[in-house]
Tab-separated table of C-alpha atoms and ligand atoms in Angstrom:
chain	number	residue	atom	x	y	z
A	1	UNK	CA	76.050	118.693	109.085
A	2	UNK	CA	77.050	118.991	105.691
A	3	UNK	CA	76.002	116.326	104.001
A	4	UNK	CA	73.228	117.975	101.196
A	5	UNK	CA	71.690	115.761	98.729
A	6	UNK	CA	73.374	115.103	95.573
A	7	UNK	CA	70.807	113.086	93.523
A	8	UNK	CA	73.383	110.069	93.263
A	9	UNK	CA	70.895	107.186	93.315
A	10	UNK	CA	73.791	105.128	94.792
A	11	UNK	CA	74.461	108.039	97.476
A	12	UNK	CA	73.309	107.467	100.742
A	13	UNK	CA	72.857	109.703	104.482
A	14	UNK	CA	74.838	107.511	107.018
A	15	UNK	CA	73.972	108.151	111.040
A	16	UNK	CA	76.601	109.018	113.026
A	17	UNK	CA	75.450	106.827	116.067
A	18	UNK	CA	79.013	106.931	117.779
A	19	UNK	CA	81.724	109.002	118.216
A	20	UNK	CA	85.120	107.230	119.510
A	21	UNK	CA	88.349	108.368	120.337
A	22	UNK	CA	90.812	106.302	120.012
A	23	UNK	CA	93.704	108.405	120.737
A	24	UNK	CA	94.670	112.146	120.165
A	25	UNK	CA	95.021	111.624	116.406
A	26	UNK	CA	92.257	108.941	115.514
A	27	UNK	CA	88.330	108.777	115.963
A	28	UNK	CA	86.083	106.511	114.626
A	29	UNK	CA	82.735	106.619	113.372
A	30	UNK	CA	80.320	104.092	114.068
A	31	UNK	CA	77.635	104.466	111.130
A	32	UNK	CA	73.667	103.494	110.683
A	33	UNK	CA	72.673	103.312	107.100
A	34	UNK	CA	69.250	104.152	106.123
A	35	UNK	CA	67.061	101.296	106.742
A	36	UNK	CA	66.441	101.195	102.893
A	37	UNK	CA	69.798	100.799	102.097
A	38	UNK	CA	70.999	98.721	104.831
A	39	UNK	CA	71.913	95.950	102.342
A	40	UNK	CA	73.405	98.388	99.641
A	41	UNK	CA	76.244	98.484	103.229
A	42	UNK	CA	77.401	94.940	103.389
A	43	UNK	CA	80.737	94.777	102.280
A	44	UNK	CA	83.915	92.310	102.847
A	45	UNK	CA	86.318	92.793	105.344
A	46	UNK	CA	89.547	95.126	104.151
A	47	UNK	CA	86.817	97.852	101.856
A	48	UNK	CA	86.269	101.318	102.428
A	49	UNK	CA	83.764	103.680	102.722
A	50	UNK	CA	83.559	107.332	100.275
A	51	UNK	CA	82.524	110.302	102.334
A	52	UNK	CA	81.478	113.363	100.868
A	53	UNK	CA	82.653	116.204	103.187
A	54	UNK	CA	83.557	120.034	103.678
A	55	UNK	CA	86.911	120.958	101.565
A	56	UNK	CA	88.361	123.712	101.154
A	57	UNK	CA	86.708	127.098	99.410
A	58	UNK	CA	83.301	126.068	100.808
A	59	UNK	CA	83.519	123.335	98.280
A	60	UNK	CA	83.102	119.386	98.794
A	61	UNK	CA	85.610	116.888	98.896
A	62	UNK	CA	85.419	112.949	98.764
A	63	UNK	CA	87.350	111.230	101.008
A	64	UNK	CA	87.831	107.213	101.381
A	65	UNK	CA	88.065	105.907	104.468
A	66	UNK	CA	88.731	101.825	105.445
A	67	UNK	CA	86.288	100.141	107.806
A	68	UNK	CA	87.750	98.955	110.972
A	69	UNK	CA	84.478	96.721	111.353
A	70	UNK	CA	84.337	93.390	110.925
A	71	UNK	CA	80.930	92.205	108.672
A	72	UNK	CA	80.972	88.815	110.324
A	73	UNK	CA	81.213	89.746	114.261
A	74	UNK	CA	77.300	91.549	114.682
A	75	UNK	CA	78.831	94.928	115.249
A	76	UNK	CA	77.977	97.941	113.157
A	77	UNK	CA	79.606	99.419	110.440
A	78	UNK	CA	82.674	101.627	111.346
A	79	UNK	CA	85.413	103.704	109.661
A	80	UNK	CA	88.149	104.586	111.359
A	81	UNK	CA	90.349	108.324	111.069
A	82	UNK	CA	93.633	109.692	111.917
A	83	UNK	CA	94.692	113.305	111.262
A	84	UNK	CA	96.546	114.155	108.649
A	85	UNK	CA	98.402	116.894	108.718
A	86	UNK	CA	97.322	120.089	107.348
A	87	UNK	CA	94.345	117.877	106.030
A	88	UNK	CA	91.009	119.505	105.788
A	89	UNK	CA	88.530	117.066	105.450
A	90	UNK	CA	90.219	114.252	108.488
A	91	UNK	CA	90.890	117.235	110.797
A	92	UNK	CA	87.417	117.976	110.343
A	93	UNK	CA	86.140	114.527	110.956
A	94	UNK	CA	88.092	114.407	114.350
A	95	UNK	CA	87.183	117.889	115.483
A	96	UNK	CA	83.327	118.779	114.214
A	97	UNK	CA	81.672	115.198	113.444
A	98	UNK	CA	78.971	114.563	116.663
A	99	UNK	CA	76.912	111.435	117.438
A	100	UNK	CA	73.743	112.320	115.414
A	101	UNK	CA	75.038	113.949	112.374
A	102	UNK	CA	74.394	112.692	109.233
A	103	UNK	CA	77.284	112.258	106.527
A	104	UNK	CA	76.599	111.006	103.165
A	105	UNK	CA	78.620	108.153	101.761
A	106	UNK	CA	79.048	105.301	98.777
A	107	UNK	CA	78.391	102.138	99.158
A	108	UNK	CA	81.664	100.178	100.689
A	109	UNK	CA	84.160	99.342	97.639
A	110	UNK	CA	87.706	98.409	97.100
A	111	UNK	CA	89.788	95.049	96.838
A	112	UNK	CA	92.075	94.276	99.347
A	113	UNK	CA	90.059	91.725	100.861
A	114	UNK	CA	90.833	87.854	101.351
A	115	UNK	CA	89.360	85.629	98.602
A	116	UNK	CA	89.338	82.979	101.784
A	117	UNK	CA	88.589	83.356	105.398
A	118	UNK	CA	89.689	79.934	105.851
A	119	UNK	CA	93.223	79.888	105.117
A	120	UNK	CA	96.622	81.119	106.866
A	121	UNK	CA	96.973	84.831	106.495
A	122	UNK	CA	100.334	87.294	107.500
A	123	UNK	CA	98.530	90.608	108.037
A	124	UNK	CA	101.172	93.662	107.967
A	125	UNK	CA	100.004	97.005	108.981
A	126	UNK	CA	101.839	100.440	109.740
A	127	UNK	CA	100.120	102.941	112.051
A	128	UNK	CA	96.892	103.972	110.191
A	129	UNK	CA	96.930	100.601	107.775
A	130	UNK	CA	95.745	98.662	110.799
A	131	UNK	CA	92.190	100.167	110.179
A	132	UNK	CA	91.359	97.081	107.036
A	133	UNK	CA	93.767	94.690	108.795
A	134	UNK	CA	91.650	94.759	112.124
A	135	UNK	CA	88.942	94.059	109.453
A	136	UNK	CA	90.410	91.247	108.218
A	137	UNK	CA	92.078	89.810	111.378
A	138	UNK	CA	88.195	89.863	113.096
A	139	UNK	CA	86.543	88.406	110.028
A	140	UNK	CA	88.866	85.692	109.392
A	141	UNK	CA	89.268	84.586	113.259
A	142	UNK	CA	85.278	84.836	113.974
A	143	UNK	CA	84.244	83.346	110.728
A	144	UNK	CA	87.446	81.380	108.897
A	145	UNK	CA	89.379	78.364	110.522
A	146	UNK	CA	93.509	79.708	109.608
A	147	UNK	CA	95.920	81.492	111.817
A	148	UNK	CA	96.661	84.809	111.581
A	149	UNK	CA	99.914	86.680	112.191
A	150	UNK	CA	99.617	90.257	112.357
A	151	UNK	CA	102.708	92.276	112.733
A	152	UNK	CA	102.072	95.727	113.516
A	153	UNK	CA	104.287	98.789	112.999
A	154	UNK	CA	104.159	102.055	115.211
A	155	UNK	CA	106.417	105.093	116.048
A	156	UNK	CA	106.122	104.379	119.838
A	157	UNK	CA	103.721	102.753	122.261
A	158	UNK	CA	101.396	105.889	122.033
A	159	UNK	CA	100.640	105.457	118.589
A	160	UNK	CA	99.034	102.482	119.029
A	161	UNK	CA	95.565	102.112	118.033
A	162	UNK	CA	93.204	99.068	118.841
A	163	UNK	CA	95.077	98.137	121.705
A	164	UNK	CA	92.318	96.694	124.007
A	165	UNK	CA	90.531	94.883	120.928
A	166	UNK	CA	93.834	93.231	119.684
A	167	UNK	CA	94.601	92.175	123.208
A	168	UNK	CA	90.749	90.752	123.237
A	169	UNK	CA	91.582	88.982	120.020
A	170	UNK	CA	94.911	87.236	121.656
A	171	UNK	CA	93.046	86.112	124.552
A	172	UNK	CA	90.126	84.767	122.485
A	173	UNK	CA	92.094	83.346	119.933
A	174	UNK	CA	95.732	82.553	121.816
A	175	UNK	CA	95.984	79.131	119.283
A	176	UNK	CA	95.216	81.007	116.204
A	177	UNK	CA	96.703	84.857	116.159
A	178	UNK	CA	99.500	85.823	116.682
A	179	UNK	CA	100.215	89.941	117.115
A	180	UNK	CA	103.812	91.364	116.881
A	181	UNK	CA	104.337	94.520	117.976
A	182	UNK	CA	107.492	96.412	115.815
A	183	UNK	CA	107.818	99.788	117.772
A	184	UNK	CA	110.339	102.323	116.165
A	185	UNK	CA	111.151	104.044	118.958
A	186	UNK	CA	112.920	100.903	120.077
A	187	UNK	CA	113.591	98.719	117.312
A	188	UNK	CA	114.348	101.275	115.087
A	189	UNK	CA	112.515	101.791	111.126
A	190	UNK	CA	111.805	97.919	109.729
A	191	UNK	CA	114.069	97.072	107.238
A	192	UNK	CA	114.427	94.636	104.425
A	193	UNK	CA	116.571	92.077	106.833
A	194	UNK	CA	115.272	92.541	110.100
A	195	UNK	CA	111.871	92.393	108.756
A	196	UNK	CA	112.485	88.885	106.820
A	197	UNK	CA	113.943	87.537	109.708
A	198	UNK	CA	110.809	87.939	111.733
A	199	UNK	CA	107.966	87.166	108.512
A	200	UNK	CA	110.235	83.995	107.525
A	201	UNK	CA	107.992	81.673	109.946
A	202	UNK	CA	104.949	83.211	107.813
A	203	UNK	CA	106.393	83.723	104.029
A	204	UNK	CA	104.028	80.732	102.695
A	205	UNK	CA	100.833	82.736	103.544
A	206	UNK	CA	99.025	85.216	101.743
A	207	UNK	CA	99.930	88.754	102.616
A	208	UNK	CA	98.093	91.811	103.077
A	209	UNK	CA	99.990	94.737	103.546
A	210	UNK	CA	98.827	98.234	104.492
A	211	UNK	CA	100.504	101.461	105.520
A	212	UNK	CA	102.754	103.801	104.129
A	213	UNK	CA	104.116	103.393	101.056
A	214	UNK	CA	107.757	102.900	101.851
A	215	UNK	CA	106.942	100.391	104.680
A	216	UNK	CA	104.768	98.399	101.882
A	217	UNK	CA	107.990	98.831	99.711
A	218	UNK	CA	109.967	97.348	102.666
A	219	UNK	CA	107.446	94.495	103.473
A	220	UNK	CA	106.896	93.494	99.626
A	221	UNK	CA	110.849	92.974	99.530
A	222	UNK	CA	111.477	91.048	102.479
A	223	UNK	CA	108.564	88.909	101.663
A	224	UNK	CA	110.126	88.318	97.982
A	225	UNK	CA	113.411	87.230	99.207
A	226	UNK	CA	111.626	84.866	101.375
A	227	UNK	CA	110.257	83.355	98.353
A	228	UNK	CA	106.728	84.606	98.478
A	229	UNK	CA	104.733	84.704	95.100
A	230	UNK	CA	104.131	88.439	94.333
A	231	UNK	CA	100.780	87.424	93.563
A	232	UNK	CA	100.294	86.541	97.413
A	233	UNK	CA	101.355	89.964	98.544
A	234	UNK	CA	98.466	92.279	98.735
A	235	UNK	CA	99.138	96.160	98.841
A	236	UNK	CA	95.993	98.009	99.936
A	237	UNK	CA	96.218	101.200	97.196
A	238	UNK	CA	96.088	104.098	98.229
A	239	UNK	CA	94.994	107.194	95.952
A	240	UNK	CA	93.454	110.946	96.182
A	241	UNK	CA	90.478	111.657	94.541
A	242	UNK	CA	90.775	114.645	92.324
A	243	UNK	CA	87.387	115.102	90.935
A	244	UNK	CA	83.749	115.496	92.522
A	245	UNK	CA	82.759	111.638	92.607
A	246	UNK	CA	79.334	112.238	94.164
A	247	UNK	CA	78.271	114.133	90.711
A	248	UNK	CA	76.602	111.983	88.774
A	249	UNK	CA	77.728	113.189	85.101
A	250	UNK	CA	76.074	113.383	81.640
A	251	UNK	CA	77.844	111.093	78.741
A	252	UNK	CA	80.988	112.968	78.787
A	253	UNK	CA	82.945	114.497	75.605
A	254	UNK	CA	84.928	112.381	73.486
A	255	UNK	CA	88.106	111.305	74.654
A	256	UNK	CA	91.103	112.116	72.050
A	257	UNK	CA	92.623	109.339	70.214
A	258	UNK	CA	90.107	106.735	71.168
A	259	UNK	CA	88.428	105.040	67.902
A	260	UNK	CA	84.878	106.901	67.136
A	261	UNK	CA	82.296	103.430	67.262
A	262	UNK	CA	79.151	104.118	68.835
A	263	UNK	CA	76.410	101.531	69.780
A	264	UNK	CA	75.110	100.138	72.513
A	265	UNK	CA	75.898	98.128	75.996
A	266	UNK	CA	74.369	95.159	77.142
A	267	UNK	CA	74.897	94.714	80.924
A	268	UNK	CA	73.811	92.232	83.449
A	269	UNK	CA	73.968	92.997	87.235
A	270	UNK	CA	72.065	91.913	90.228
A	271	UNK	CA	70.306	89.559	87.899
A	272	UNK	CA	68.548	92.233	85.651
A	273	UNK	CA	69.880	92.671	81.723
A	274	UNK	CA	69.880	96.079	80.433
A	275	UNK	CA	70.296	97.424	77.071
A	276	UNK	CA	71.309	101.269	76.878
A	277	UNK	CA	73.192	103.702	74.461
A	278	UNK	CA	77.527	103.818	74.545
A	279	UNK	CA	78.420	107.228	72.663
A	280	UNK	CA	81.787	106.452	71.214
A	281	UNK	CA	84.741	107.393	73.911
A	282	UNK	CA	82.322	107.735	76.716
A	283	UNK	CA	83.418	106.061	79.947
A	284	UNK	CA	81.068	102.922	80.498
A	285	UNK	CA	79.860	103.901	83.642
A	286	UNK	CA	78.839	107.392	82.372
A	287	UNK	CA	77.142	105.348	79.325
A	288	UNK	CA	75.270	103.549	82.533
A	289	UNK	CA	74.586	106.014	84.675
A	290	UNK	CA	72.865	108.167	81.940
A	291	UNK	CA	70.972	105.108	80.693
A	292	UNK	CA	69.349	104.752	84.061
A	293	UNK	CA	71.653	102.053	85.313
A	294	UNK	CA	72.548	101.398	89.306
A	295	UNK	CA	76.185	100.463	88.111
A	296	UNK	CA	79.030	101.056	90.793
A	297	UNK	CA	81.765	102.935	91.207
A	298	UNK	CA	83.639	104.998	93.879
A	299	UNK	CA	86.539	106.986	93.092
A	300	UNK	CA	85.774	106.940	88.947
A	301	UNK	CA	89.522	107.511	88.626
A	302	UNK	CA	90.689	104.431	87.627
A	303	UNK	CA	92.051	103.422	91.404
A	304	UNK	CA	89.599	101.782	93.119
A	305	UNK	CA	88.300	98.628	90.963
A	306	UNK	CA	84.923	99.585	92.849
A	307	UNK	CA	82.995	99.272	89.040
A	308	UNK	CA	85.116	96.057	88.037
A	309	UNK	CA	82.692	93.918	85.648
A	310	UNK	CA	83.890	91.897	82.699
A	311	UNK	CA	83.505	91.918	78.693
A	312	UNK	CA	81.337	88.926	77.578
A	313	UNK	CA	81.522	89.737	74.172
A	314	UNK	CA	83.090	92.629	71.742
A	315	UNK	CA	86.136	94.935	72.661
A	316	UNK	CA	86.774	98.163	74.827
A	317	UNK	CA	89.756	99.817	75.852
A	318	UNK	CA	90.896	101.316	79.006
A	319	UNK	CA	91.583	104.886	79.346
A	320	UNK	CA	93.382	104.513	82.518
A	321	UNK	CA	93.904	101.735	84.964
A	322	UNK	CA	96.577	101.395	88.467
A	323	UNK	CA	94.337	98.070	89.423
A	324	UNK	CA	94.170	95.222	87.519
A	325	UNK	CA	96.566	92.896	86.972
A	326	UNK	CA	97.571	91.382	83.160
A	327	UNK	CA	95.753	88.164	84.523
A	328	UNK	CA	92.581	90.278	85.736
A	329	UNK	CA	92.679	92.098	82.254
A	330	UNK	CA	93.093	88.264	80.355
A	331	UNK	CA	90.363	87.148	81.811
A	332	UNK	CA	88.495	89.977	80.450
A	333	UNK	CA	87.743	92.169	83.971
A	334	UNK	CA	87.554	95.826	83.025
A	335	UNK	CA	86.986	98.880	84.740
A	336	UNK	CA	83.792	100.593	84.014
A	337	UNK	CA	84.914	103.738	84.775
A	338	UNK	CA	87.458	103.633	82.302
A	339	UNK	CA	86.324	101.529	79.519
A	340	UNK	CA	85.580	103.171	75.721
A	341	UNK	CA	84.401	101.267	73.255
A	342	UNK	CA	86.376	99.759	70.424
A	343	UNK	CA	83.203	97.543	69.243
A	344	UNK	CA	79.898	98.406	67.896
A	345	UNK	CA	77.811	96.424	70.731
A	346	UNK	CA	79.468	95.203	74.105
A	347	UNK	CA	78.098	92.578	76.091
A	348	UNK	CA	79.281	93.071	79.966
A	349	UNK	CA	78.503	91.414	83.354
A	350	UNK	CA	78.824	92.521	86.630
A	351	UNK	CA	78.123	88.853	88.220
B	1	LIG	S1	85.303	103.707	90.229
B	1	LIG	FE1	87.302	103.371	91.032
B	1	LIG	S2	88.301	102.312	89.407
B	1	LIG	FE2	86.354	102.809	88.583
C-alpha cells in the first residue's frame, strides 16, 4: 500500500477494514484508526477526510474525501468515492484499495456541518454530494428531533447511490424525512423554477447544499427567490489541493508586501497555552508547527477552514482566504494557515 510515513505528528495509518461497492463508479472505504488516535477521528457529520495517495510521476497526491458515516449511529468511520474521470488518485481508490491496506490520512476537517441537530433541515445533494448529506441526514434523524427533507439529484435511476440506506431511513423515520428523488433522465436538468416550486414547502430551513457547482448555483437561486437568508444556505466548497499537505514545512520565506514585525504567538488549544516564535510573514501554522505545536490544518491553502482559531489580542492579516465570511472575520476567526503578522505579539485561541 502506499501509504509511507511522513513524520506529520497529526498524520495517521487508517485500516482499510471494508471494501464496498456501491455501484460501478463509487466504493467506499470503511476505516479503523489507530487505537492511539481513535479520538484524534471524531468529527461532525458533513467533514472530510485528507488521504495521501499515489499521483502521478510516482509522486503523492492529497485527496479530500467526505464521510458518508454518521458519528452518532455506532458505525465506523467511512468515506465514500466515485470515479472521476481521467482522475488518478479516485480511479485508484476504486480499482487497487483492498480490505487490509493501510492509507494514511488527516484528521476529519471542514465546515459544512449543522450548528444544530435539532432543528428543520432541507438537505440538497447532486450525485456524489450525497456522500456529507447522508452524514447529516443520519446524524440529525438518530440524534436531533427536526425533519429533514432531502432532495436528491441524479442522471438516471442507476446513478443512484445509498439507495437501500435512504429507503431504511424513510421507513425508520416516515414522520420526520422526507427523500425526493429529481432524476434527469425524466425530469429533465433542475432549474431555477421547477426547483423553487418543489423547495417552497422547505425555504424557512437551513440549507445544505452539495454537488456540482452549477446545480449549487441553481439551488442557491431558487432558494433566494423563495426568500431564504443567504446565510441559511450552506455550499459544501469544493477545492484541489495543489501542494504536498502531508509535508510538514520549516518557517517559510517571507511573503512580499506583507509588513516585516516579528515576535511571538501565544496560542491556546486543547486547554494547553503555548508561547513560540512568529518570523515576520510566516504563515501561523508554519510558525506552530515549527514551534512544536499540534495545531490543525488540512488543505493549508486557504479552502478548508480546517486551522480556523481566533485573534484574542494584536493584529494579523490574511494572505488568502475563500472561507470565512465578513461576520466570521468581525468576530476575529482567522485562518492559521494564512495569517502573517501585522503585530509584535499575537494572542490566539483555538477553543
Ligand atoms: S488548512 Fe485549510 S484553510 Fe487552512
Amino acid at each position: 500500500m502506499p501509504a509511507e510515513p511522513t513524520g506529520g505528528a497529526r498524520t495517521h495509518r487508517l485500516r482499510v477494514t471494508e471494501v464496498i461497492v456501491e455501484n460501478a463508479d463509487t466504493h467506499s472505504l470503511v476505516l479503523q484508526a489507530p487505537p492511539d488516535a481513535t479520538d484524534r477521528f471524531g468529527y461532525r457529520p458533513g467533514q472530510f477526510l485528507t488521504l495521501k495517495l499515489p499521483g502521478t510521476d510516482g509522486g503523492w497526491a492529497a485527496r479530500c474525501y467526505s464521510l458518508s458515516s454518521s458519528p452518532h449511529t455506532g458505525e465506523p468511520l467511512k468515506i465514500t468515492v466515485k470515479r472521476v474521470i481521467g482522475g488518478r488518485c479516485s480511479n485508484w481508490v476504486c480499482d487497487e484499495v483492498r480490505a487490509g491496506d493501510e492509507i494514511e490520512a488527516l484528521p476529519p476537517a471542514g465546515t459544512f456541518t449543522p450548528d444544530s441537530l435539532d432543528t428543520d433541515l432541507l438537505l440538497v445533494a447532486g450525485g456524489s454530494g450525497i456522500t456529507p448529506v447522508l452524514s447529516i441526514a443520519k446524524s440529525a434523524l438518530s440524534q436531533g428531533t427536526g425533519k429533514v427533507a432531502l432532495l436528491y439529484a441524479n442522471r438516471d435511476d442507476s446513478s443512484v447511490v445509498f439507495r437501500d440506506e435512504l429507503w431504511g431511513l424513510t421507513e425508520a423515520y416516515p414522520e420526520r424525512l422526507v427523500v425526493i428523488h429529481w432524476l434527469e433522465l425524466l425530469l429533465g436538468l433542475p432549474g431555477v423554477d421547477r426547483l423553487a416550486a418543489v423547495l417552497a414547502p422547505y425555504a424557512d430551513r437551513d440549507a445544505y447544499v452539495c454537488g456540482p457547482g452549477p446545480m449549487m448555483d441553481v439551488t442557491e437561486q431558487a432558494l433566494r427567490s423563495l426568500g431564504t437568508p443567504a446565510r441559511r444556505i450552506h455550499r459544501e466548497r469544493f477545492f484541489s489541493l495543489s501542494g504536498d499537505v502531508f509535508d510538514v514545512p520549516a518557517p517559510s520565506a517571507p511573503v512580499a508586501g506583507t509588513d516585516e514585525v516579528s515576535g511571538s504567538v501565544r496560542v491556546e488549544l486543547d486547554d494547553e497555552t503555548h508561547t513560540v516564535p512568529w518570523p515576520s510573514a510566516t504563515p501561523l501554522l508554519d510558525a506552530l508547527l515549527a514551534g512544536g505545536v499540534d495545531a490543525p490544518f488540512s488543505c493549508r491553502e486557504g479552502s478548508c477552514a480546517a486551522c480556523t482559531c481566533r485573534v484574542v489580542s494584536g493584529e494579523v492579516k490574511l494572505i488568502r482566504n475563500e472561507v470565512l465570511d465578513e461576520q466570521d472575520l468581525a468576530d476575529g476567526y482567522i485562518l492559521a494557515c494564512q495569517a502573517v503578522p501585522l503585530t509584535e505579539r499575537v494572542e490566539v485561541t483555538y477553543s
